[in-house]
Amino acid sequence: MPPARKFKKEDIINAAYEIVKEEGFVGVNARRVAKELGCSVQPIFHNFATMEELHKETYKKIYAKYQEHMKNGAKEEKKAYLKMGLSYIKFARNYPEFFKAIFMQKTKMDAESFVTADTEENDVIKVGQTMCKLSYEEQKKFHVKVWIFTHGIACLVATKTVVFSDEEIEVLLKESVREMLKGYVGGKEN
Amino acid sequence: MPPARKFKKEDIINAAYEIVKEEGFVGVNARRVAKELGCSVQPIFHNFATMEELHKETYKKIYAKYQEHMKNGAKEEKKAYLKMGLSYIKFARNYPEFFKAIFMQKTKMDAESFVTADTEENDVIKVGQTMCKLSYEEQKKFHVKVWIFTHGIACLVATKTVVFSDEEIEVLLKESVREMLKGYVGGKEN
DNA sequence: CATAACATATATCATCAGTTATATAACTAA
DNA sequence: TTAGTTATATAACTGATGATATATGTTATG
């Protein structure tokens, strides 16, 4: 029987994950990962046929992290919008390299990944609780707008183009969602 | 006296510029640029001490293109907001690699570049013509919000995360600016 | 123990990128 | 025409990276 693996797939992915967190995918190469693990490059190519495979697996872990992050942030039923938006932006700030990898760079990984778009429907339903006045279609349109706004902040934060504090972000988003909703409903009435 | 230069700085920058337009800065390397020009790598290193220098010069040209694009889009006094926003988004769509290089990737080039932030003040002033009801500070806050929204759309467009037609973009932005303004003013009144 | 089967380290190759050394060609002043 | 200067082509060097061949362990099982 063979000797036990000293460096398992998971270990290697974790090392790559940490590198991406600091430097993005650019920093992930065989020797760099090996150094992180304190081993040679062999365990890496033994566990993964190619570096691209490791990249993909690492991406999956990163995407899972994103999903976990969002799940934790969106527990509440009240103010689901605000909570989700804040989570999204917080992710962009705490894990800028992850955010950039997922949302700001089109790569092969995205195409092959499992980014299910089902969240949108759920979000719209949640919002329905807050915005009874609007039809489903209107809610959807409104949802898109809020999402765009949130994404805008998150991108600015991830690239450190602007530096917002937690409080500033909360105020900005809260105000904007309120105003957008008010403006949207108002627009209908006028 | 020396023979005339067959390949001038400008030619080389132009070649690099075209490559960035198609593939981003990743595609710009000495041999690739040389191939584009139909020459060896020598003219490149003769005109530029390092590839980084060529990168920077190319970035400058790209940034100038952006400024020119925005200037053309923002001639009108009426609806300055909408025009500027549409220009910004259109730039992101027509030159996604340029947009990404300028606004979605923090690099050494940005830090050393000359991105003057004076436009902000001007924009706020322009907007004052449309929004007489608001104080300067309020206009500024509103301006930031519209800018964030616009940036959000542009980022989505540049990465091709969403594919909007010209009409869709115009409607979306027009509606949103109107609603945001209405909501903002409404929020003050309530 | 001995061995099969696998894991790891080391050294190495191939490729690609930036850069440079050398030779050649072109241009101008004398 | 020649000498000096310099632009260009060719080829090479250097360093980084993906990948692999080989040798050396390591361990469960008979």
XYZ file of C-alpha atoms (C1' of nucleotides) in Angstrom:
440
model
C 0.000 0.000 0.000
C 1.101 3.486 -0.693
C 2.264 6.000 1.838
C -0.279 8.527 3.011
C -0.382 11.796 1.149
C 1.436 14.499 2.957
C -0.121 17.217 0.806
C -3.703 16.662 -0.167
C -5.752 18.458 -2.809
C -7.366 20.496 -0.097
C -4.059 21.694 1.332
C -2.903 22.814 -2.055
C -6.153 24.579 -2.824
C -5.962 26.308 0.527
C -2.475 27.557 -0.205
C -3.554 28.850 -3.607
C -6.606 30.422 -1.989
C -4.435 32.368 0.441
C -2.217 33.572 -2.356
C -5.188 34.787 -4.368
C -6.506 36.578 -1.302
C -3.330 38.629 -1.139
C -2.213 38.946 -4.739
C -4.942 37.666 -6.998
C -4.623 34.757 -9.398
C -1.549 36.293 -10.960
C 0.451 35.164 -7.953
C -0.584 31.542 -8.211
C 2.122 29.442 -9.873
C 3.526 26.043 -9.071
C 6.664 27.195 -7.306
C 4.859 29.880 -5.341
C 2.245 27.452 -4.078
C 4.945 24.908 -3.265
C 6.821 27.496 -1.267
C 3.644 28.358 0.624
C 3.252 24.690 1.535
C 6.927 24.110 2.193
C 7.214 21.386 -0.411
C 8.397 20.813 -3.950
C 6.217 21.275 -6.989
C 5.613 17.551 -7.312
C 2.703 17.239 -4.904
C 0.964 19.941 -6.886
C 1.244 18.224 -10.237
C 0.539 14.940 -8.584
C -2.780 16.210 -7.290
C -3.657 18.343 -10.291
C -3.033 17.466 -13.912
C -2.376 21.079 -14.826
C -2.117 24.401 -13.085
C -5.314 25.427 -14.809
C -7.084 22.672 -12.927
C -5.792 24.043 -9.653
C -6.896 27.503 -10.710
C -10.402 26.249 -11.342
C -10.628 24.394 -8.060
C -9.345 27.436 -6.246
C -11.909 29.568 -8.009
C -14.638 27.215 -6.824
C -13.494 27.607 -3.245
C -13.435 31.356 -3.637
C -16.893 31.374 -5.103
C -18.116 29.205 -2.248
C -16.634 31.701 0.162
C -18.599 34.412 -1.572
C -21.815 32.444 -1.311
C -21.217 31.713 2.356
C -20.487 35.362 2.977
C -23.715 36.412 1.307
C -25.751 33.790 3.114
C -24.576 35.031 6.477
C -25.318 38.591 5.537
C -28.810 37.944 4.242
C -30.357 36.022 7.074
C -32.846 38.645 8.030
C -36.175 39.051 6.366
C -36.558 42.723 7.158
C -34.521 45.062 5.046
C -33.306 42.175 2.961
C -32.191 44.602 0.315
C -29.976 46.615 2.531
C -28.491 43.560 4.193
C -27.681 41.908 0.920
C -26.203 45.039 -0.536
C -24.083 45.632 2.518
C -22.867 42.052 2.458
C -21.933 42.369 -1.173
C -19.996 45.553 -0.579
C -18.369 44.216 2.537
C -17.187 41.221 0.570
C -15.672 43.570 -1.973
C -13.846 45.377 0.785
C -12.682 42.439 2.877
C -11.767 40.240 -0.085
C -11.026 42.644 -2.924
C -9.014 40.103 -4.899
C -11.822 37.569 -4.633
C -14.357 40.146 -5.685
C -12.271 41.180 -8.639
C -11.731 37.582 -9.679
C -15.445 36.818 -9.548
C -17.054 40.016 -10.752
C -14.504 42.145 -12.521
C -12.601 39.827 -14.778
C -14.166 37.620 -17.389
C -12.244 34.384 -17.505
C -12.675 30.836 -18.665
C -13.403 29.921 -15.095
C -16.609 31.893 -15.019
C -17.993 30.274 -18.106
C -17.373 26.832 -16.724
C -18.445 27.694 -13.229
C -21.785 27.151 -11.693
C -22.919 30.677 -11.075
C -26.584 29.938 -10.829
C -28.717 32.947 -11.543
C -31.522 31.700 -9.320
C -30.690 34.203 -6.617
C -32.328 36.932 -8.622
C -35.777 35.424 -8.381
C -35.407 34.903 -4.660
C -34.285 38.431 -4.137
C -37.217 39.791 -6.025
C -39.581 37.798 -3.874
C -37.974 39.015 -0.685
C -38.268 42.542 -1.863
C -41.924 41.996 -2.502
C -42.433 42.000 1.228
C -41.128 45.518 1.440
C -42.669 46.933 -1.673
C -46.234 45.788 -1.844
C -47.225 48.661 -3.997
C -45.304 47.480 -7.028
C -46.173 44.742 -9.479
C -43.759 41.878 -9.915
C -42.362 43.326 -13.120
C -41.885 46.695 -11.466
C -40.203 45.099 -8.509
C -37.856 43.336 -10.853
C -36.930 46.561 -12.601
C -36.373 48.255 -9.287
C -34.310 45.337 -8.127
C -32.011 45.635 -11.098
C -31.434 49.289 -10.361
C -30.564 48.713 -6.750
C -28.291 45.887 -7.752
C -26.481 48.086 -10.249
C -25.982 50.753 -7.627
C -24.667 48.254 -5.128
C -22.364 46.745 -7.710
C -21.074 50.221 -8.513
C -20.053 50.844 -4.938
C -18.551 47.390 -4.597
C -16.383 47.852 -7.690
C -15.117 51.180 -6.440
C -14.348 49.646 -3.078
C -12.640 46.545 -4.487
C -10.260 48.629 -6.577
C -9.784 51.048 -3.686
C -10.786 53.876 -5.978
C -12.759 55.255 -3.088
C -12.273 54.396 0.554
C -15.515 54.231 2.468
C -15.950 53.376 6.114
C -18.583 50.881 7.191
C -20.770 53.700 8.375
C -20.437 55.701 5.184
C -21.354 52.682 3.109
C -24.360 51.916 5.256
C -25.656 55.469 5.101
C -25.015 55.783 1.395
C -26.762 52.566 0.515
C -29.630 53.032 2.935
C -30.342 56.529 1.716
C -30.059 55.556 -1.915
C -32.345 52.569 -1.722
C -34.912 54.651 0.094
C -34.640 57.474 -2.387
C -34.702 55.189 -5.375
C -37.787 53.476 -4.102
C -39.444 56.755 -3.312
C -38.520 58.124 -6.691
C -39.722 55.004 -8.407
C -43.079 54.982 -6.719
C -43.331 58.730 -7.089
C -42.575 58.450 -10.774
C -45.492 56.066 -11.134
C -47.864 58.361 -9.385
C -46.930 61.523 -11.242
C 24.136 61.564 -39.274
C 21.999 58.568 -38.582
C 19.515 56.960 -40.922
C 15.916 58.015 -40.531
C 13.892 56.068 -38.040
C 11.644 53.598 -39.707
C 9.673 53.011 -36.515
C 9.035 56.009 -34.359
C 7.798 56.162 -30.777
C 4.361 56.997 -32.052
C 4.184 53.994 -34.353
C 5.126 51.686 -31.548
C 2.649 53.225 -29.139
C -0.044 52.922 -31.778
C 0.691 49.257 -32.236
C 0.559 48.664 -28.486
C -2.647 50.687 -28.310
C -4.311 48.442 -30.874
C -3.231 45.343 -29.022
C -4.642 46.656 -25.754
C -7.883 47.482 -27.516
C -8.301 43.848 -28.480
C -6.646 41.930 -25.679
C -5.791 44.315 -22.869
C -2.336 45.035 -21.555
C -1.690 41.337 -21.068
C -1.173 41.031 -24.803
C 1.453 43.738 -25.004
C 4.952 42.251 -25.099
C 7.987 43.097 -27.141
C 7.677 40.336 -29.720
C 3.944 40.833 -30.126
C 4.323 44.566 -30.755
C 7.197 43.903 -33.126
C 5.080 41.446 -35.062
C 2.283 44.008 -35.260
C 4.743 46.474 -36.761
C 6.493 43.925 -38.943
C 9.877 44.535 -37.378
C 12.232 43.045 -34.848
C 12.194 43.927 -31.176
C 15.112 46.299 -31.550
C 13.180 49.390 -32.620
C 11.054 48.987 -29.507
C 13.950 48.928 -27.088
C 15.653 51.609 -29.064
C 12.690 53.919 -28.545
C 11.821 52.810 -25.032
C 14.237 51.935 -22.295
C 11.936 49.260 -20.896
C 8.626 47.676 -21.709
C 7.169 49.367 -18.659
C 7.899 52.697 -20.283
C 5.994 51.643 -23.373
C 3.158 50.476 -21.179
C 2.971 53.846 -19.493
C 3.051 55.769 -22.741
C 0.364 53.528 -24.138
C -1.715 54.053 -21.028
C -1.429 57.799 -21.519
C -2.741 57.500 -25.046
C -5.588 55.357 -23.846
C -6.447 57.829 -21.135
C -6.361 60.644 -23.662
C -8.770 58.652 -25.801
C -11.081 58.395 -22.831
C -10.934 62.133 -22.211
C -11.600 62.896 -25.854
C -14.512 60.482 -25.843
C -16.022 62.156 -22.798
C -15.494 65.623 -24.163
C -17.397 64.771 -27.313
C -20.214 63.252 -25.337
C -20.621 66.135 -22.917
C -20.916 69.106 -25.220
C -24.475 69.905 -24.405
C -25.496 71.983 -21.444
C -28.949 70.506 -21.134
C -29.112 67.098 -19.577
C -25.400 67.186 -18.915
C -25.802 64.331 -16.464
C -27.416 61.983 -18.862
C -25.021 62.825 -21.656
C -21.979 62.297 -19.508
C -23.303 59.078 -18.089
C -24.147 57.740 -21.504
C -20.715 58.685 -22.798
C -19.089 56.899 -19.915
C -21.093 53.759 -20.489
C -20.620 53.892 -24.214
C -16.884 54.087 -23.676
C -17.104 50.995 -21.519
C -18.927 49.206 -24.269
C -16.930 50.328 -27.277
C -13.543 50.076 -25.567
C -14.026 47.531 -22.811
C -10.326 46.799 -22.487
C -9.541 50.486 -22.164
C -12.253 50.916 -19.591
C -11.015 47.973 -17.593
C -7.447 49.234 -17.737
C -8.432 52.680 -16.512
C -11.192 51.990 -14.036
C -11.133 48.374 -13.030
C -7.518 47.533 -12.374
C -5.316 49.371 -9.964
C -1.831 49.511 -11.380
C 1.353 51.494 -11.038
C 0.310 53.409 -14.109
C -2.667 54.962 -12.406
C -0.708 56.222 -9.460
C 1.774 57.935 -11.718
C -0.811 59.141 -14.164
C -2.404 62.504 -14.249
C -5.988 61.662 -13.490
C -7.018 65.074 -12.313
C -10.102 65.007 -10.163
C -11.180 68.469 -11.223
C -13.965 67.087 -13.379
C -16.029 66.414 -10.312
C -16.383 70.061 -9.403
C -17.324 70.972 -12.942
C -19.942 68.286 -13.086
C -21.507 69.469 -9.902
C -21.711 72.965 -11.268
C -23.311 71.812 -14.482
C -25.844 69.885 -12.561
C -26.683 72.962 -10.577
C -28.418 74.251 -13.639
C -30.810 71.345 -13.562
C -31.320 71.073 -9.853
C -31.857 74.550 -8.508
C -33.711 73.261 -5.525
C -30.706 71.652 -3.930
C -27.855 73.248 -2.053
C -24.336 72.770 -3.306
C -23.593 70.099 -0.729
C -26.775 68.275 -1.586
C -25.993 68.462 -5.265
C -22.621 66.980 -4.569
C -24.108 64.065 -2.662
C -26.592 63.492 -5.414
C -23.845 63.672 -7.955
C -21.886 60.945 -6.227
C -24.897 58.680 -6.263
C -25.567 59.150 -9.946
C -21.920 58.618 -10.653
C -21.894 55.372 -8.692
C -24.926 54.136 -10.595
C -23.373 55.014 -13.916
C -20.125 53.370 -12.944
C -22.039 50.261 -11.952
C -23.608 49.947 -15.379
C -20.318 50.666 -17.109
C -18.510 47.952 -15.170
C -21.177 45.406 -16.017
C -21.005 46.406 -19.650
C -17.203 46.353 -19.837
C -17.023 42.820 -18.491
C -19.979 41.807 -20.653
C -21.731 40.554 -17.554
C -24.869 42.083 -18.966
C -25.479 42.994 -22.581
C -27.477 46.152 -22.960
C -28.474 47.816 -26.202
C -28.010 51.555 -26.650
C -31.701 52.065 -26.120
C -31.863 49.970 -22.988
C -28.956 51.856 -21.497
C -30.481 55.202 -22.316
C -33.826 54.299 -20.829
C -32.292 52.747 -17.754
C -30.063 55.687 -17.008
C -32.643 58.313 -17.845
C -35.269 56.711 -15.661
C -32.883 56.164 -12.820
C -31.510 59.679 -12.752
C -35.027 61.047 -12.792
C -36.165 58.709 -10.057
C -33.113 59.288 -7.932
C -33.569 63.016 -8.190
C -37.230 62.771 -7.421
C -36.560 60.491 -4.505
C -33.844 62.757 -3.240
C -35.950 65.876 -3.344
C -38.925 63.941 -2.087
C -36.885 62.618 0.790
C -36.075 66.183 1.776
C -39.681 67.223 1.688
C -41.053 64.285 3.641
C 11.054 -8.623 6.354
C 10.099 -8.043 1.312
C 7.474 -5.969 -1.988
C 4.119 -3.422 -4.574
C 2.339 0.963 -5.144
C 2.491 5.330 -4.579
C 4.397 10.241 -2.769
C 7.993 13.398 -2.794
C 12.351 15.839 -3.926
C 15.596 16.986 -7.242
C 17.072 18.067 -11.502
C 15.895 19.107 -15.955
C 13.561 20.578 -20.242
C 10.656 23.659 -23.038
C 8.615 27.921 -23.616
C 8.038 32.615 -23.225
C 9.153 37.118 -21.654
C 12.468 41.148 -21.126
C 16.670 42.559 -22.479
C 21.141 42.949 -24.782
C 25.389 41.948 -27.833
C 26.813 41.775 -32.388
C 26.646 42.467 -37.158
C 24.701 44.771 -40.939
C 22.698 48.493 -43.356
C 21.602 53.272 -44.048
C 22.473 57.992 -43.787
C 25.262 62.399 -43.619
C 29.174 65.312 -43.276
C 33.724 65.688 -44.869
C 34.218 57.914 -51.484
C 34.956 57.437 -46.797
C 34.328 57.715 -41.871
C 31.301 58.262 -38.175
C 26.842 57.546 -36.396
C 22.804 55.040 -35.498
C 18.615 52.226 -36.828
C 17.522 47.589 -37.534
C 17.784 42.422 -37.717
C 19.436 38.361 -35.808
C 20.518 35.723 -32.258
C 21.521 35.038 -27.838
C 21.223 35.499 -22.687
C 18.485 35.604 -18.406
C 14.841 34.575 -15.499
C 10.307 32.793 -14.708
C 7.012 29.217 -15.302
C 4.618 24.768 -16.660
C 5.696 20.302 -16.952
C 8.279 15.831 -16.589
C 11.916 12.062 -15.792
C 14.392 9.971 -12.374
C 15.646 8.640 -7.946
C 14.482 8.198 -3.342
C 11.613 7.513 0.154
C 7.340 5.588 2.631
C 3.862 2.275 4.087
C 0.178 -1.382 4.141
C 0.059 -6.031 3.259
C 1.498 -10.842 2.757
